[in-house]
Structures are given as structure tokens and as C-alpha cells.
Short mmCIF file of C-alpha atoms and ligand atoms in Angstrom, two decimals:
data_model
loop_
_atom_site.label_atom_id
_atom_site.label_comp_id
_atom_site.label_asym_id
_atom_site.label_seq_id
_atom_site.Cartn_x
_atom_site.Cartn_y
_atom_site.Cartn_z
CA UNK A 1462 0.00 0.00 0.00
CA UNK A 1463 1.15 3.53 -0.70
CA UNK A 1464 0.87 4.97 2.78
CA UNK A 1465 1.52 8.44 1.39
CA UNK A 1466 -1.47 9.18 -0.72
CA UNK A 1467 -4.07 6.71 0.46
CA UNK A 1468 -4.95 6.23 -3.15
CA UNK A 1469 -6.42 9.69 -3.65
CA UNK A 1470 -3.36 11.81 -4.32
CA UNK A 1471 -4.48 14.46 -1.85
CA UNK A 1472 -2.80 15.36 1.38
CA UNK A 1473 -4.42 13.81 4.43
CA UNK A 1474 -5.30 16.47 6.99
CA UNK A 1475 -5.30 15.39 10.62
CA UNK A 1476 -6.26 17.28 13.76
CA UNK A 1477 -4.87 15.71 16.91
CA UNK A 1478 -6.54 16.97 20.06
CA UNK A 1479 -4.05 16.98 22.92
CA UNK A 1480 -0.32 17.77 22.77
CA UNK A 1481 0.82 15.10 25.20
CA UNK A 1482 2.90 11.97 24.52
CA UNK A 1483 0.09 10.08 22.75
CA UNK A 1484 -0.56 13.06 20.48
CA UNK A 1485 3.10 13.57 19.61
CA UNK A 1486 3.85 9.89 18.98
CA UNK A 1487 0.82 9.76 16.69
CA UNK A 1488 1.98 12.89 14.85
CA UNK A 1489 5.48 11.47 14.55
CA UNK A 1490 4.23 8.22 13.03
CA UNK A 1491 1.75 9.95 10.72
CA UNK A 1492 4.34 12.29 9.25
CA UNK A 1493 7.20 9.82 8.96
CA UNK A 1494 8.94 9.21 5.64
CA UNK A 1495 7.05 10.23 2.56
CA UNK A 1496 3.56 10.05 4.02
CA UNK A 1497 1.52 12.79 2.40
CA UNK A 1498 0.00 14.00 5.62
CA UNK A 1499 -0.13 17.14 7.66
CA UNK A 1500 -1.02 17.34 11.29
CA UNK A 1501 -2.28 20.12 13.53
CA UNK A 1502 -1.81 19.29 17.21
CA UNK A 1503 -4.44 21.32 19.02
CA UNK A 1504 -4.25 21.88 22.78
CA UNK A 1505 -6.33 23.97 25.12
CA UNK A 1506 -3.18 25.08 26.95
CA UNK A 1507 -0.63 27.44 25.39
CA UNK A 1508 2.05 24.90 26.33
CA UNK A 1509 2.72 21.53 24.71
CA UNK A 1510 3.66 18.11 26.16
CA UNK A 1511 0.63 17.35 28.37
CA UNK A 1512 1.50 14.97 31.18
CA UNK A 1513 5.24 15.42 30.61
CA UNK A 1514 4.83 18.98 31.81
CA UNK A 1515 1.96 18.67 34.27
CA UNK A 1516 1.89 15.03 35.37
CA UNK A 1517 5.44 13.70 35.60
CA UNK A 1518 6.84 14.48 39.04
CA UNK A 1519 8.82 17.73 39.23
CA UNK A 1520 11.80 15.86 40.70
CA UNK A 1521 11.88 13.39 37.79
CA UNK A 1522 13.40 15.78 35.29
CA UNK A 1523 15.17 13.07 33.31
CA UNK A 1524 11.79 11.60 32.29
CA UNK A 1525 10.84 15.01 30.91
CA UNK A 1526 13.79 14.91 28.49
CA UNK A 1527 11.55 12.96 26.11
CA UNK A 1528 9.99 16.30 25.17
CA UNK A 1529 13.09 16.83 23.00
CA UNK A 1530 11.76 14.11 20.74
CA UNK A 1531 8.38 15.85 20.52
CA UNK A 1532 10.14 19.13 19.76
CA UNK A 1533 11.92 17.40 16.87
CA UNK A 1534 8.56 16.14 15.58
CA UNK A 1535 7.25 19.67 15.78
CA UNK A 1536 10.22 20.74 13.67
CA UNK A 1537 8.75 18.90 10.68
CA UNK A 1538 7.15 21.16 8.09
CA UNK A 1539 3.95 19.17 8.15
CA UNK A 1540 3.43 19.30 11.94
CA UNK A 1541 2.01 22.35 13.66
CA UNK A 1542 1.25 23.05 17.32
CA UNK A 1543 -1.94 25.02 17.83
CA UNK A 1544 -1.94 26.00 21.49
CA UNK A 1545 -4.56 27.87 23.49
CA UNK A 1546 -7.43 26.53 21.42
CA UNK A 1547 -9.95 24.28 23.15
CA UNK A 1548 -12.32 21.77 21.68
CA UNK A 1549 -15.76 22.61 23.07
CA UNK A 1550 -14.80 26.18 23.93
CA UNK A 1551 -13.28 27.60 20.76
CA UNK A 1552 -14.27 25.01 18.20
CA UNK A 1553 -16.74 22.14 18.01
CA UNK A 1554 -16.19 18.53 17.02
CA UNK A 1555 -18.53 19.01 14.05
CA UNK A 1556 -16.40 21.92 12.83
CA UNK A 1557 -13.19 19.94 13.21
CA UNK A 1558 -14.66 17.05 11.24
CA UNK A 1559 -15.73 19.49 8.59
CA UNK A 1560 -12.21 20.93 8.32
CA UNK A 1561 -10.01 17.82 8.63
CA UNK A 1562 -10.10 14.33 7.16
CA UNK A 1563 -9.42 12.84 10.58
CA UNK A 1564 -9.68 13.95 14.19
CA UNK A 1565 -7.67 12.03 16.81
CA UNK A 1566 -8.53 12.34 20.49
CA UNK A 1567 -5.26 12.25 22.41
CA UNK A 1568 -6.81 14.02 25.33
CA UNK A 1569 -5.58 11.65 28.03
CA UNK A 1570 -7.64 11.03 31.14
CA UNK A 1571 -7.77 14.35 32.98
CA UNK A 1572 -10.52 13.54 35.50
CA UNK A 1573 -9.97 11.81 38.82
CA UNK A 1574 -11.65 8.45 39.19
CA UNK A 1575 -14.01 8.76 42.18
CA UNK A 1576 -13.62 6.51 45.24
CA UNK A 1577 -17.40 6.23 45.44
CA UNK A 1578 -17.54 6.30 49.23
CA UNK A 1579 -19.06 8.58 51.84
CA UNK A 1580 -17.16 11.78 52.60
CA UNK A 1581 -15.44 12.11 49.25
CA UNK A 1582 -16.64 15.72 48.92
CA UNK A 1583 -15.21 16.87 52.24
CA UNK A 1584 -12.70 19.69 52.24
CA UNK A 1585 -9.17 18.33 52.36
CA UNK A 1586 -9.88 15.47 49.92
CA UNK A 1587 -8.11 16.06 46.62
CA UNK A 1588 -7.83 13.51 43.83
CA UNK A 1589 -4.32 13.02 42.50
CA UNK A 1590 -5.18 14.64 39.14
CA UNK A 1591 -5.99 17.89 40.91
CA UNK A 1592 -3.26 17.59 43.54
CA UNK A 1593 -0.48 16.72 41.09
CA UNK A 1594 -1.76 19.42 38.70
CA UNK A 1595 -1.57 21.90 41.59
CA UNK A 1596 2.06 21.23 42.49
CA UNK A 1597 2.96 21.05 38.79
CA UNK A 1598 1.55 24.53 37.98
CA UNK A 1599 -1.27 23.30 35.75
CA UNK A 1600 -3.46 26.39 35.17
CA UNK A 1601 -6.64 24.40 35.90
CA UNK A 1602 -5.47 23.58 39.41
CA UNK A 1603 -3.43 26.53 40.67
CA UNK A 1604 -6.45 27.61 42.74
CA UNK A 1605 -6.78 24.26 44.51
CA UNK A 1606 -5.04 25.71 47.53
CA UNK A 1607 -4.93 22.52 49.62
CA UNK A 1608 -4.63 23.03 53.34
CA UNK A 1609 -1.35 21.37 54.31
CA UNK A 1610 -1.46 22.53 57.93
CA UNK A 1611 -2.08 18.96 58.96
CA UNK A 1612 -0.13 16.35 60.88
CA UNK A 1613 -1.20 13.30 58.96
CA UNK A 1614 -1.85 12.60 55.27
CA UNK A 1615 -3.47 9.54 53.67
CA UNK A 1616 -2.45 8.74 50.11
CA UNK A 1617 -4.81 6.10 48.74
CA UNK A 1618 -3.56 3.64 46.13
CA UNK A 1619 -0.47 1.57 45.43
CA UNK A 1620 0.56 2.96 42.06
CA UNK A 1621 3.40 5.23 41.02
CA UNK A 1622 1.21 8.30 41.37
CA UNK A 1623 0.69 7.51 45.06
CA UNK A 1624 4.46 7.14 45.42
CA UNK A 1625 5.02 10.46 43.61
CA UNK A 1626 2.56 12.33 45.84
CA UNK A 1627 4.00 10.89 49.05
CA UNK A 1628 7.58 11.66 47.96
CA UNK A 1629 6.82 15.25 46.93
CA UNK A 1630 5.16 15.87 50.31
CA UNK A 1631 8.13 14.32 52.12
CA UNK A 1632 11.10 15.92 50.39
CA UNK A 1633 13.02 18.83 51.87
CA UNK A 1634 13.55 22.19 50.15
CA UNK A 1635 17.11 21.10 49.34
CA UNK A 1636 15.88 17.87 47.77
CA UNK A 1637 13.43 19.87 45.66
CA UNK A 1638 15.86 22.66 44.69
CA UNK A 1639 16.69 21.28 41.26
CA UNK A 1640 13.07 20.65 40.30
CA UNK A 1641 10.30 22.66 38.69
CA UNK A 1642 7.89 22.25 41.60
CA UNK A 1643 5.52 25.25 41.64
CA UNK A 1644 7.02 27.83 44.01
CA UNK A 1645 3.65 28.35 45.75
CA UNK A 1646 3.44 24.59 46.36
CA UNK A 1647 7.02 24.42 47.59
CA UNK A 1648 6.30 27.16 50.12
CA UNK A 1649 3.24 25.36 51.46
CA UNK A 1650 4.90 21.96 51.57
CA UNK A 1651 7.96 23.26 53.38
CA UNK A 1652 5.81 25.16 55.91
CA UNK A 1653 3.65 22.13 56.54
CA UNK A 1654 3.79 20.32 59.90
CA UNK A 1655 3.14 16.93 58.27
CA UNK A 1656 4.64 14.17 60.41
CA UNK A 1657 2.94 11.03 59.13
CA UNK A 1658 2.21 10.09 55.54
CA UNK A 1659 0.32 6.85 54.83
CA UNK A 1660 0.34 5.05 51.50
CA UNK A 1661 -2.65 2.72 51.62
CA UNK A 1662 -3.02 -0.33 49.40
CA UNK A 1663 -6.33 -2.19 49.30
CA UNK A 1664 -4.49 -5.35 48.27
CA UNK A 1665 -1.09 -6.71 49.27
CA UNK A 1666 2.55 -6.10 48.42
CA UNK A 1667 2.47 -8.72 45.66
CA UNK A 1668 -0.34 -6.85 43.91
CA UNK A 1669 1.17 -3.37 44.23
CA UNK A 1670 1.31 -1.42 40.97
CA UNK A 1671 4.29 0.78 41.83
CA UNK A 1672 7.64 -0.01 40.24
CA UNK A 1673 10.92 -0.83 42.05
CA UNK A 1674 12.81 2.31 41.06
CA UNK A 1675 10.02 4.52 42.40
CA UNK A 1676 9.57 2.41 45.53
CA UNK A 1677 13.24 2.37 46.49
CA UNK A 1678 13.47 6.16 46.14
CA UNK A 1679 11.22 6.27 49.19
CA UNK A 1680 13.99 4.64 51.22
CA UNK A 1681 16.47 7.40 50.40
CA UNK A 1682 14.62 10.49 51.59
CA UNK A 1683 16.56 12.99 53.65
CA UNK A 1684 13.96 13.78 56.29
CA UNK A 1685 11.50 10.96 56.01
CA UNK A 1686 11.75 7.30 56.95
CA UNK A 1687 9.79 4.66 55.04
CA UNK A 1688 8.18 2.11 57.35
CA UNK A 1689 6.84 -1.30 56.41
CA UNK A 1690 5.43 -3.78 58.90
CA UNK A 1691 7.24 -7.08 58.27
CA UNK A 1692 4.04 -8.86 59.33
CA UNK A 1693 2.32 -7.52 56.18
CA UNK A 1694 4.89 -9.13 53.88
CA UNK A 1695 4.66 -12.75 52.80
CA UNK A 1696 7.09 -15.30 54.19
CA UNK A 1697 10.47 -14.77 52.51
CA UNK A 1698 10.37 -18.30 51.04
CA UNK A 1699 8.17 -16.75 48.36
CA UNK A 1700 10.97 -14.49 47.13
CA UNK A 1701 12.67 -17.12 44.98
CA UNK A 1702 9.41 -17.74 43.14
CA UNK A 1703 9.11 -14.08 42.20
CA UNK A 1704 10.60 -12.35 39.21
CA UNK A 1705 10.81 -8.91 37.61
CA UNK A 1706 9.20 -5.95 39.33
CA UNK A 1707 7.48 -8.06 42.00
CA UNK A 1708 10.82 -9.54 43.12
CA UNK A 1709 12.51 -6.13 43.25
CA UNK A 1710 9.53 -4.55 45.00
CA UNK A 1711 9.65 -7.28 47.63
CA UNK A 1712 13.36 -6.68 48.19
CA UNK A 1713 12.69 -2.93 48.46
CA UNK A 1714 9.90 -3.46 50.98
CA UNK A 1715 11.92 -5.94 53.04
CA UNK A 1716 14.75 -3.40 53.25
CA UNK A 1717 12.31 -0.94 54.81
CA UNK A 1718 11.17 -3.31 57.58
CA UNK A 1719 14.30 -2.63 59.62
CA UNK A 1720 13.75 1.15 59.60
CA UNK A 1721 12.58 2.74 62.84
CA UNK A 1722 9.99 5.48 63.29
CA UNK A 1723 12.54 7.51 65.24
CA UNK A 1724 15.12 7.42 62.40
CA UNK A 1725 13.89 10.65 60.80
CA UNK A 1726 11.48 13.47 61.67
CA UNK A 1727 8.78 12.43 59.17
CA UNK A 1728 7.36 8.92 58.84
CA UNK A 1729 6.05 7.34 55.65
CA UNK A 1730 3.93 4.30 56.50
CA UNK A 1731 3.38 1.90 53.62
CA UNK A 1732 0.33 -0.09 54.66
CA UNK A 1733 -1.28 -2.93 52.73
CA UNK A 1734 -4.59 -4.75 53.04
CA UNK A 1735 -6.59 -1.63 53.93
CA UNK A 1736 -9.49 -0.39 51.89
CA UNK A 1737 -11.19 2.92 52.53
CA UNK A 1738 -14.86 2.55 53.56
CA UNK A 1739 -15.63 6.20 54.41
CA UNK A 1740 -13.92 9.54 54.76
CA UNK A 1741 -14.84 11.19 58.03
CA UNK A 1742 -15.36 14.78 59.13
CA UNK A 1743 -18.03 17.49 59.39
CA UNK A 1744 -16.99 19.82 56.61
CA UNK A 1745 -13.27 19.03 56.52
CA UNK A 1746 -11.82 15.57 56.46
CA UNK A 1747 -10.31 14.36 59.73
CA UNK A 1748 -9.82 10.67 59.04
CA UNK A 1749 -10.72 7.51 57.20
CA UNK A 1750 -12.55 4.37 58.16
CA UNK A 1751 -10.51 1.51 56.73
CA UNK A 1752 -11.46 -2.09 56.42
CA UNK A 1753 -8.80 -4.74 56.77
CA UNK A 1754 -8.73 -6.97 53.71
CA UNK A 1755 -7.19 -10.16 52.43
CA UNK A 1756 -6.44 -11.19 48.88
CA UNK A 1757 -8.22 -14.21 47.40
CA UNK A 1758 -7.23 -15.21 43.86
CA UNK A 1759 -5.99 -11.70 43.30
CA UNK A 1760 -9.20 -10.10 44.54
CA UNK A 1761 -9.57 -7.78 47.49
CA UNK A 1762 -11.93 -9.28 50.07
CA UNK A 1763 -13.05 -7.46 53.21
CA UNK A 1764 -12.62 -9.09 56.63
CA UNK A 1765 -15.21 -6.92 58.38
CA UNK A 1766 -12.57 -5.60 60.78
CA UNK A 1767 -12.29 -1.82 60.62
CA UNK A 1768 -10.05 0.87 62.03
CA UNK A 1769 -9.95 4.67 62.02
CA UNK A 1770 -6.92 6.43 60.60
CA UNK A 1771 -6.65 10.15 61.43
CA UNK A 1772 -5.77 12.31 58.39
CA UNK A 1773 -6.27 16.01 57.68
CA UNK A 1774 -5.47 15.59 53.99
CA UNK A 1775 -6.54 12.68 51.81
CA UNK A 1776 -5.21 12.22 48.27
CA UNK A 1777 -6.85 9.36 46.40
CA UNK A 1778 -4.41 8.22 43.68
CA UNK A 1779 -6.65 5.58 42.18
CA UNK A 1780 -6.60 6.33 38.48
CA UNK A 1781 -8.21 8.67 35.99
CA UNK A 1782 -11.02 9.03 33.47
CA UNK A 1783 -11.29 10.76 30.13
CA UNK A 1784 -13.64 13.76 29.78
CA UNK A 1785 -16.87 12.99 27.94
CA UNK A 1786 -17.29 14.99 24.72
CA UNK A 1787 -20.68 15.78 23.20
CA UNK A 1788 -21.67 13.27 20.52
CA UNK A 1789 -18.64 11.03 21.19
CA UNK A 1790 -19.64 7.61 22.60
CA UNK A 1791 -18.33 7.20 26.12
CA UNK A 1792 -17.87 4.09 28.24
CA UNK A 1793 -19.00 5.34 31.67
CA UNK A 1794 -17.69 2.25 33.44
CA UNK A 1795 -14.15 2.48 32.11
CA UNK A 1796 -14.00 6.25 31.67
CA UNK A 1797 -12.76 6.05 28.07
CA UNK A 1798 -14.22 6.69 24.62
CA UNK A 1799 -15.92 3.73 22.99
CA UNK A 1800 -13.76 2.63 20.07
CA UNK A 1801 -12.82 -0.35 17.99
CA UNK A 1802 -9.10 -0.47 18.75
CA UNK A 1803 -8.95 3.31 18.50
CA UNK A 1804 -11.48 3.85 15.71
CA UNK A 1805 -14.56 5.68 17.01
CA UNK A 1806 -16.10 6.37 13.58
CA UNK A 1807 -14.89 6.86 10.03
CA UNK A 1808 -13.40 10.24 10.89
CA UNK A 1809 -12.71 10.02 14.58
CA UNK A 1810 -10.01 8.04 16.39
CA UNK A 1811 -8.57 7.96 19.89
CA UNK A 1812 -5.15 7.06 21.24
CA UNK A 1813 -3.23 6.78 24.51
CA UNK A 1814 -5.10 7.00 27.80
CA UNK A 1815 -8.20 8.28 25.97
CA UNK A 1816 -8.28 4.92 24.17
CA UNK A 1817 -7.02 2.37 26.69
CA UNK A 1818 -7.34 4.06 30.08
CA UNK A 1819 -4.62 5.32 32.45
CA UNK A 1820 -2.07 2.53 32.17
CA UNK A 1821 1.53 2.08 31.17
CA UNK A 1822 4.49 4.40 30.99
CA UNK A 1823 5.12 7.39 28.72
CA UNK A 1824 6.78 4.96 26.29
CA UNK A 1825 3.62 2.84 26.04
CA UNK A 1826 2.15 5.67 23.99
CA UNK A 1827 4.72 5.14 21.27
CA UNK A 1828 3.42 1.82 19.93
CA UNK A 1829 -0.07 3.13 20.55
CA UNK A 1830 0.65 6.18 18.36
CA UNK A 1831 2.32 4.04 15.69
CA UNK A 1832 -0.66 1.67 15.68
CA UNK A 1833 -3.29 4.36 15.35
CA UNK A 1834 -1.31 6.18 12.65
CA UNK A 1835 -1.09 2.98 10.59
CA UNK A 1836 -4.81 2.40 11.03
CA UNK A 1837 -5.65 5.95 9.93
CA UNK A 1838 -3.36 5.77 6.89
CA UNK A 1839 -4.92 2.45 5.97
CA UNK A 1840 -8.54 3.43 6.49
CA UNK A 1841 -8.99 7.09 5.61
CA UNK A 1842 -9.03 8.58 2.13
CA UNK A 1843 -8.21 12.30 1.91
CA UNK A 1844 -11.12 14.40 0.74
CA UNK A 1845 -9.39 17.70 0.02
CA UNK A 1846 -10.59 19.37 3.21
CA UNK A 1847 -9.78 22.99 4.12
CA UNK A 1848 -7.75 21.98 7.17
CA UNK A 1849 -5.36 24.55 8.53
CA UNK A 1850 -6.62 27.52 6.58
CA UNK A 1851 -10.14 26.84 7.81
CA UNK A 1852 -8.97 26.48 11.41
CA UNK A 1853 -7.06 29.74 11.26
CA UNK A 1854 -10.09 31.50 9.82
CA UNK A 1855 -12.28 30.26 12.70
CA UNK A 1856 -9.64 31.33 15.25
CA UNK A 1857 -9.43 34.77 13.69
CA UNK A 1858 -13.19 35.17 13.55
CA UNK A 1859 -13.61 34.14 17.22
CA UNK A 1860 -10.64 36.07 18.55
CA UNK A 1861 -8.83 32.90 19.63
CA UNK A 1862 -5.19 33.76 20.31
CA UNK A 1863 -3.41 30.72 18.89
CA UNK A 1864 -0.04 29.98 20.48
CA UNK A 1865 2.38 28.47 17.96
CA UNK A 1866 5.43 26.31 18.65
CA UNK A 1867 7.66 29.35 18.09
CA UNK A 1868 5.55 31.14 20.72
CA UNK A 1869 5.98 28.18 23.06
CA UNK A 1870 9.74 28.48 22.67
CA UNK A 1871 9.48 32.03 24.01
CA UNK A 1872 7.41 30.82 26.97
CA UNK A 1873 10.00 28.08 27.50
CA UNK A 1874 12.88 30.57 27.40
CA UNK A 1875 11.14 32.91 29.85
CA UNK A 1876 10.49 30.03 32.27
CA UNK A 1877 14.10 28.89 32.09
CA UNK A 1878 15.37 32.45 32.54
CA UNK A 1879 13.34 32.75 35.75
CA UNK A 1880 14.98 29.67 37.32
CA UNK A 1881 17.28 29.96 40.34
CA UNK A 1882 19.32 27.60 42.55
CA UNK A 1883 19.68 24.83 40.00
CA UNK A 1884 15.98 24.62 39.11
CA UNK A 1885 15.38 23.88 35.44
CA UNK A 1886 12.58 26.44 35.14
CA UNK A 1887 9.87 28.31 36.97
CA UNK A 1888 6.64 27.46 35.21
CA UNK A 1889 3.96 29.97 34.45
CA UNK A 1890 0.81 28.83 36.18
CA UNK A 1891 -1.55 31.24 34.51
CA UNK A 1892 -2.68 31.10 30.88
CA UNK A 1893 -2.62 34.90 30.49
CA UNK A 1894 0.99 35.00 31.70
CA UNK A 1895 1.90 32.30 29.19
CA UNK A 1896 0.22 34.18 26.36
CA UNK A 1897 1.95 37.42 27.41
CA UNK A 1898 5.33 35.66 27.42
CA UNK A 1899 4.56 34.33 23.94
CA UNK A 1900 3.83 37.84 22.73
CA UNK A 1901 7.22 39.23 23.77
CA UNK A 1902 9.10 39.98 20.58
CA UNK A 1903 12.65 38.78 20.23
CA UNK A 1904 15.22 38.43 17.48
CA UNK A 1905 13.52 35.31 16.12
CA UNK A 1906 10.40 37.34 15.21
P1 NAP B 3400 -2.20 2.60 38.89
O1 NAP B 3400 -0.81 2.19 38.67
O2 NAP B 3400 -3.28 1.92 38.14
O3 NAP B 3400 -2.50 2.44 40.44
C1 NAP B 3400 -3.77 2.73 40.97
C2 NAP B 3400 -3.85 2.18 42.38
O4 NAP B 3400 -5.12 2.59 42.93
C3 NAP B 3400 -3.83 0.65 42.46
O5 NAP B 3400 -3.02 0.29 43.55
C4 NAP B 3400 -5.28 0.29 42.72
O6 NAP B 3400 -5.45 -0.87 43.47
C5 NAP B 3400 -5.72 1.48 43.55
N1 NAP B 3400 -7.16 1.66 43.55
C6 NAP B 3400 -8.00 1.77 42.50
N2 NAP B 3400 -9.25 1.96 42.92
C7 NAP B 3400 -9.22 1.97 44.26
C8 NAP B 3400 -10.19 2.12 45.26
N3 NAP B 3400 -11.47 2.32 44.97
N4 NAP B 3400 -9.80 2.08 46.56
C9 NAP B 3400 -8.50 1.89 46.87
N5 NAP B 3400 -7.52 1.74 45.97
C10 NAP B 3400 -7.89 1.78 44.67
O7 NAP B 3400 -2.45 4.13 38.61
P2 NAP B 3400 -1.59 5.45 38.90
O8 NAP B 3400 -0.73 5.32 40.09
O9 NAP B 3400 -2.61 6.54 38.82
O10 NAP B 3400 -0.66 5.55 37.61
C11 NAP B 3400 -1.22 5.68 36.30
C12 NAP B 3400 -0.20 5.21 35.28
O11 NAP B 3400 0.87 6.15 35.22
C13 NAP B 3400 0.42 3.88 35.66
O12 NAP B 3400 0.63 3.12 34.51
C14 NAP B 3400 1.74 4.29 36.29
O13 NAP B 3400 2.74 3.31 36.25
C15 NAP B 3400 2.10 5.50 35.45
N6 NAP B 3400 3.02 6.36 36.20
C16 NAP B 3400 4.34 6.11 36.06
C17 NAP B 3400 5.25 6.87 36.79
C18 NAP B 3400 6.72 6.56 36.66
O14 NAP B 3400 7.09 5.75 35.83
N7 NAP B 3400 7.58 7.16 37.46
C19 NAP B 3400 4.81 7.87 37.66
C20 NAP B 3400 3.46 8.09 37.77
C21 NAP B 3400 2.55 7.32 37.03
P3 NAP B 3400 -5.80 -2.26 42.76
O15 NAP B 3400 -4.53 -2.70 42.11
O16 NAP B 3400 -6.26 -3.11 43.88
O17 NAP B 3400 -6.88 -1.96 41.75
#
């Protein structure tokens, strides 16, 4: 098959919604080689890179280096970043379908999955999407203003997000100096009297979703000691039957069992077999009712025994959901768009977390992007749509201030110029500030 022309000789026009990893890997695969395709990557924020910028932990800068690859993709003549333009606010799905041959939803899963228990709406309960967005300067969450004047924090879940949240709350100012943690968050975290942080898993150590590298980081914190009750770990005869991440996780957890609460000023308790039954408090959360569990054939089963854990801040880190979009079929149970391996209809596709849910690493989006690009090139025939010119005309007519990739580079430069003490950047947290920085003229204009 000639992947370039799809048999019609026209250029295939593609609008990708969402400038995160899934969007960029899809754009990269679509525009590879001699494919006769152009791509507009449209994002509601003036900044590209999605979760790389606002989800990856601020102290994991090396993971963020992958954005260099996306920058290279954006360097291709047939790839354009269209920032500060939102589907649903500035343009409709019907209009996009009218303008482009294909629309790809690479919108991720920006909503927190609810716990579905009593007390979830209490003040002091913040899902990880909001909480991580807050400390990562995501404009949607800068107003979250969590009250960190608490002694005890419960982080619910046994995934890497739970580990990230606990670590960021536990690190000292020195440990966070070379990060891009939001300065307002840094101030609050450092002023906080937090003494006990709990990571709560509803199943056991063998079922934990966190990975060894992330887990063992918790045992190297300056001011905070990681505590694991040896009684919660299986007999060590099991270790030789384990392999991969489970084996390394077990070794990491066993190493923590000899730590003592008095070793450091802050304690991080990693507790398994506890599922939250209710969050307690009048208007503000003050604790959780937990049920002790056991694992039967991989499933979490309650024992009926409960306990109260005091906590003034609760951060459920239990996964995410995509945002429903008008006229796009949505699987309410799974929180993703309904698709046939990424194909929603003849013009609409989805990729990444929007397609498969919030699983895998950044790199998992690469094969996902390659797969969806191949499917699109195979299935869609270009119809000579207006594409870019039509989008620009709508933006102009509606007064939408599109931020281009060249504009983003100015925002990027301003953020880096503001950095002090080894920090890589100080992020703008406000869309207007980003747009203003993009408007500053420089010699590249
Ligand atoms: P995750 O890995 O799926 O972990 C979610 C955790 O929440 C699981 O332990 C799950 O327990 C628990 N959970 C779900 N519903 C619950 C409920 N109702 N009550 C109590 N616990 C509940 O998700 P994540 O931590 O949000 O991470 C999302 C993805 O991003 C993952 O693929 C992760 O590896 C990746 N990530 C990677 C990094 C990194 O590489 N450094 C950092 C952050 C995130 P069950 O297992 O019992 O369902």
C-alpha cells in the first residue's frame, strides 16, 4: 500500500486533540517518511507536552527529556502546534470534522476516578489529578489551595502516582531545589507540619502497581523514613518464586522493615490490606474508616474488621477518566471513549489513555501512536478538506489567540530564565501569563 497518498493523491489532513505523549507519537508516526499528511496538534493550553509537563513528578526531570523528541517532531514542516485553542470552547467537534479528514482524540484522562464512598466531597480530599496538577503549575489547578497545615496525610492507592505524591510531600527544600515544583506549592509543603504520611493499598505487596525504582526512592529520603510492617509481607520463602518488578519490589519493601519510626522526623507508613470505607469529618476531612482486607485469587476481600486512621489531607491516587465529549460515545464504566481499537467512527479516532485508560508508561504511547497512525493511513481517504486555513479562519473570527510552537519556545525561554538555585525552570501557572510571554518579541520574530 502507498501509505503516502491513500490512493487519492491528496494530502491527508489530521487534527490531533491533545499535545501530550500520545498526540506527539501519533503525529510522529503519521508524518514519517514520505507520508503525504499534515497534522495540527491542538491543545487547550498554550504549552505543549501534556503529562510530561503537568503530570510527571517535578523531581523526575530526566523523564521530561523525552519532550526533545516531541520538539523534533514539531520541527517537521507538516506538523504544527496550535496551542490555546480548546475543543468545546473555541471550536466544536462538528467543525473539526468538517475541516479535517481525521480527528484524533489524544486528550488523556484528565478527571480523577471517584472513590465512590461517603465523605469524598469533604474539604481536604483532593484527587491526584488535581493535587499533582496543583504542584505542577497546571493552570486548571493553581487555585486548589490545599490546606497542608495537617499532621497526617493519607495517600490512597499503590501505584506510582501515590508514590510520587508521598515523595513530593516528604522531600526537603534542598531535595526539591533542582526541580520545577511550583514555588507556591514548595512554600506550602515546606511550611507544613506533616509528620505522618500513609500510602494505603487495598491489596497486598504482591499486587502493588508501583515499580521498584520509584519504591526504592522512598527509602532514600533525607527527612523521612519509610516504614513497612514485616508482618504484612509474605514469608520470605516466596521471594525465589518471584521475578521482575514483584521480586525487586519485595526486596525494596523488606529493606524498609528494619527502619525505625525515630530514624527521621517524618514517617512514611506503607500499609497494605486496607481499603477505605468512608472519609470522616463534618466539613473538613479528619480521618478515614478503613477495612482490613485479604487477597483471594488476586481479589480484594473485606474481613469486616475496621479501624480509624486520622488524616487532615486525603489524596486518592486511584486512576483517571477521560472527559466525555458531546456526541462522542463514552464508556461510563471504564472512563474512556468507545472505540474499535482506536477507531470511534470513520473520521474520529482515539489514542493513549483516551483509548485504553490510564495505564503504562510514557513509552507505552509510542506503539499506541504508531498503531493508530497505521490504522488511519490504511482506512482514511483524503477528501481535500480545508484543514489549517479553515482552522485559522475560525480562530481569527472568534478572537482565539493561537499559540504556535515558536511562541511556546518564548514561553519556554522565559520560564528557564526565571529559574534559580539549579531549578530547570519556573513554570507559568496562569494562561494569560503564558500568552503574554509568547507575545514578547525577540530576534527570532
Ligand atoms: P495505577 O498504577 O493503576 O495504580 C492505581 C492504584 O489505585 C492501584 O493500587 C489500585 O489498586 C488502587 N485503587 C484503585 N481503585 C481503588 C479504590 N477504589 N480504593 C483503593 N484503591 C484503589 O495508577 P496510577 O498510580 O494513577 O498511575 C497511572 C499510570 O501512570 C500507571 O501506569 C503508572 O505506572 C504511570 N506512572 C508512572 C510513573 C513513573 O514511571 N515514574 C509515575 C506516575 C505514574 P488495585 O490494584 O487493587 O486496583
